[in-house]
Amino acid sequence: MTVRFLLAASVMSGFLGAALCTGALAQDAAPPTSPGSAATDTTVPAQDVERIKNPIAVFAGLDKITARIVSFEVKMNETVQFGALQVTPRVCYTRPDSERPETVGFVEVDEITLKKQTKRIFTGWMFAASPGLNAVEHPIYDVWLTDCKGGKDKAQPPASAAQ
């Protein structure tokens, strides 16, 4: 099952690909039903994992023309320009040291065109452990999340998870 997930995740991008892979794994993990019994709808419970909300997101940016990689920090809801791209993190979560490391952030990336117009080229979640999963696709620049910094407060669970 793991090999299938990794292969599918590398082929598909975005939440659709992750959702399809997760759904396929959840179906594979469902208990078998006997021929005479009705199929039941099974759900995989979400893990209760603590998240730490961080005030600073750390990104790496690659200029494909010069082959230079730059690391830069951005405060939440502030915008930093990297080449022709404007990067704005909205939220950045990490896990406590006692948990398996995972860094995830919701990011918006805009491109400034030659006509000085702003064009949104990416809105979504970035995962530091899998930079290619939801990558910013631009012919000259690559930007990916590498870390989150400064968080000590636990994030509130979403309203749907609290029920």
Short mmCIF file of C-alpha atoms in Angstrom, two decimals:
data_model
loop_
_atom_site.label_atom_id
_atom_site.label_comp_id
_atom_site.label_asym_id
_atom_site.label_seq_id
_atom_site.Cartn_x
_atom_site.Cartn_y
_atom_site.Cartn_z
CA MET A 1 0.00 0.00 0.00
CA THR A 2 2.80 2.45 0.83
CA VAL A 3 4.43 2.09 -2.57
CA ARG A 4 1.13 2.82 -4.31
CA PHE A 5 0.63 5.96 -2.23
CA LEU A 6 4.11 7.30 -2.91
CA LEU A 7 3.83 6.62 -6.63
CA ALA A 8 0.40 8.24 -6.85
CA ALA A 9 1.51 11.22 -4.76
CA SER A 10 4.45 11.85 -7.05
CA VAL A 11 2.26 11.69 -10.15
CA MET A 12 -0.66 13.78 -8.89
CA SER A 13 -0.30 17.17 -7.30
CA GLY A 14 -2.45 19.11 -4.88
CA PHE A 15 -5.12 18.05 -2.46
CA LEU A 16 -6.98 16.10 -5.13
CA GLY A 17 -4.04 13.74 -5.53
CA ALA A 18 -3.56 13.39 -1.78
CA ALA A 19 -7.30 12.88 -1.26
CA LEU A 20 -7.48 10.25 -3.99
CA CYS A 21 -4.49 8.41 -2.56
CA THR A 22 -5.83 8.60 0.99
CA GLY A 23 -9.23 7.42 -0.18
CA ALA A 24 -7.68 4.48 -2.02
CA LEU A 25 -5.71 3.51 1.06
CA ALA A 26 -8.78 3.83 3.29
CA GLN A 27 -10.68 1.53 0.94
CA ASP A 28 -7.83 -0.99 0.95
CA ALA A 29 -7.74 -0.90 4.74
CA ALA A 30 -11.50 -1.53 5.09
CA PRO A 31 -12.37 -4.86 6.64
CA PRO A 32 -13.56 -7.44 4.13
CA THR A 33 -17.27 -8.10 3.97
CA SER A 34 -18.76 -11.52 3.64
CA PRO A 35 -20.67 -12.26 0.41
CA GLY A 36 -24.09 -12.19 2.11
CA SER A 37 -23.58 -9.06 4.22
CA ALA A 38 -24.20 -5.47 3.18
CA ALA A 39 -21.15 -3.27 2.71
CA THR A 40 -20.74 -0.74 5.49
CA ASP A 41 -19.32 2.73 5.18
CA THR A 42 -16.04 2.83 7.10
CA THR A 43 -14.19 5.97 8.05
CA VAL A 44 -10.65 6.29 9.25
CA PRO A 45 -10.55 8.43 12.40
CA ALA A 46 -8.26 11.44 12.34
CA GLN A 47 -5.39 11.34 14.77
CA ASP A 48 -5.47 13.81 17.61
CA VAL A 49 -2.09 15.41 17.02
CA GLU A 50 -1.04 18.62 18.68
CA ARG A 51 -0.13 21.46 16.33
CA ILE A 52 1.99 24.45 17.21
CA LYS A 53 1.11 27.69 15.45
CA ASN A 54 4.24 29.60 14.44
CA PRO A 55 4.60 33.33 13.72
CA ILE A 56 7.36 32.91 11.10
CA ALA A 57 7.59 30.70 8.01
CA VAL A 58 10.98 29.87 6.50
CA PHE A 59 11.17 29.39 2.73
CA ALA A 60 13.84 28.47 0.22
CA GLY A 61 13.80 30.05 -3.19
CA LEU A 62 15.63 28.88 -6.29
CA ASP A 63 16.47 31.20 -9.16
CA LYS A 64 16.72 28.79 -12.09
CA ILE A 65 18.69 31.28 -14.22
CA THR A 66 21.52 31.85 -11.75
CA ALA A 67 21.14 28.50 -9.88
CA ARG A 68 21.18 30.35 -6.56
CA ILE A 69 19.17 29.17 -3.59
CA VAL A 70 18.13 31.77 -1.03
CA SER A 71 16.58 31.10 2.37
CA PHE A 72 14.20 33.76 3.67
CA GLU A 73 11.85 34.23 6.61
CA VAL A 74 8.37 35.74 6.38
CA LYS A 75 6.03 36.72 9.23
CA MET A 76 2.46 35.50 9.00
CA ASN A 77 0.21 37.62 6.73
CA GLU A 78 3.17 39.67 5.49
CA THR A 79 4.48 39.58 1.94
CA VAL A 80 8.07 39.16 0.81
CA GLN A 81 9.16 39.47 -2.80
CA PHE A 82 11.51 36.88 -4.27
CA GLY A 83 12.34 37.84 -7.84
CA ALA A 84 9.01 38.33 -9.60
CA LEU A 85 7.14 36.34 -6.93
CA GLN A 86 5.39 37.68 -3.84
CA VAL A 87 5.11 35.08 -1.08
CA THR A 88 2.51 35.47 1.70
CA PRO A 89 2.19 32.79 4.39
CA ARG A 90 -1.18 32.69 6.16
CA VAL A 91 -0.49 29.98 8.74
CA CYS A 92 2.44 27.72 9.61
CA TYR A 93 2.14 24.66 11.86
CA THR A 94 4.70 22.32 13.38
CA ARG A 95 4.40 19.47 15.85
CA PRO A 96 5.87 19.30 19.36
CA ASP A 97 9.31 17.75 19.81
CA SER A 98 7.69 14.64 21.31
CA GLU A 99 5.79 13.93 18.05
CA ARG A 100 6.95 12.90 14.58
CA PRO A 101 8.24 16.10 12.88
CA GLU A 102 5.88 17.71 10.40
CA THR A 103 5.86 21.27 9.09
CA VAL A 104 2.94 22.52 7.03
CA GLY A 105 1.88 26.00 5.95
CA PHE A 106 -0.89 27.65 3.96
CA VAL A 107 0.72 29.98 1.43
CA GLU A 108 -0.31 32.38 -1.33
CA VAL A 109 2.12 33.20 -4.13
CA ASP A 110 1.56 35.98 -6.65
CA GLU A 111 3.59 36.78 -9.76
CA ILE A 112 4.31 40.37 -10.79
CA THR A 113 4.06 40.40 -14.59
CA LEU A 114 6.08 42.62 -16.93
CA LYS A 115 3.00 44.88 -17.16
CA LYS A 116 3.17 45.35 -13.34
CA GLN A 117 0.01 43.31 -12.82
CA THR A 118 -0.38 40.82 -9.99
CA LYS A 119 -1.38 37.29 -10.96
CA ARG A 120 -2.08 34.58 -8.35
CA ILE A 121 -0.14 31.46 -9.30
CA PHE A 122 -0.46 29.40 -6.11
CA THR A 123 -2.79 29.14 -3.16
CA GLY A 124 -2.61 26.11 -0.92
CA TRP A 125 -0.82 24.00 1.64
CA MET A 126 2.90 23.37 1.43
CA PHE A 127 4.58 20.50 3.24
CA ALA A 128 8.23 20.90 4.21
CA ALA A 129 8.81 17.13 4.08
CA SER A 130 7.41 16.91 0.51
CA PRO A 131 8.27 20.11 -1.36
CA GLY A 132 7.26 18.62 -4.70
CA LEU A 133 3.76 17.64 -3.55
CA ASN A 134 2.33 21.17 -3.85
CA ALA A 135 4.98 23.10 -5.67
CA VAL A 136 4.94 26.60 -7.07
CA GLU A 137 5.19 26.14 -10.82
CA HIS A 138 7.05 29.04 -12.40
CA PRO A 139 9.51 29.00 -15.32
CA ILE A 140 12.19 31.00 -13.50
CA TYR A 141 11.62 30.59 -9.75
CA ASP A 142 10.87 27.76 -7.34
CA VAL A 143 9.71 28.47 -3.80
CA TRP A 144 9.09 25.92 -1.07
CA LEU A 145 8.46 25.85 2.67
CA THR A 146 11.37 24.55 4.74
CA ASP A 147 10.45 25.32 8.36
CA CYS A 148 8.36 27.33 10.80
CA LYS A 149 9.86 29.28 13.69
CA GLY A 150 8.94 30.91 16.96
CA GLY A 151 5.85 28.95 17.92
CA LYS A 152 5.19 27.88 21.47
CA ASP A 153 1.38 28.02 21.60
CA LYS A 154 -0.71 25.04 20.67
CA ALA A 155 -3.14 25.71 17.86
CA GLN A 156 -6.86 25.39 18.53
CA PRO A 157 -8.37 22.34 16.85
CA PRO A 158 -10.78 23.03 14.00
CA ALA A 159 -14.46 23.29 15.00
CA SER A 160 -15.31 20.09 13.12
CA ALA A 161 -12.65 18.11 15.04
CA ALA A 162 -13.91 19.33 18.41
CA GLN A 163 -17.29 17.64 17.95
#
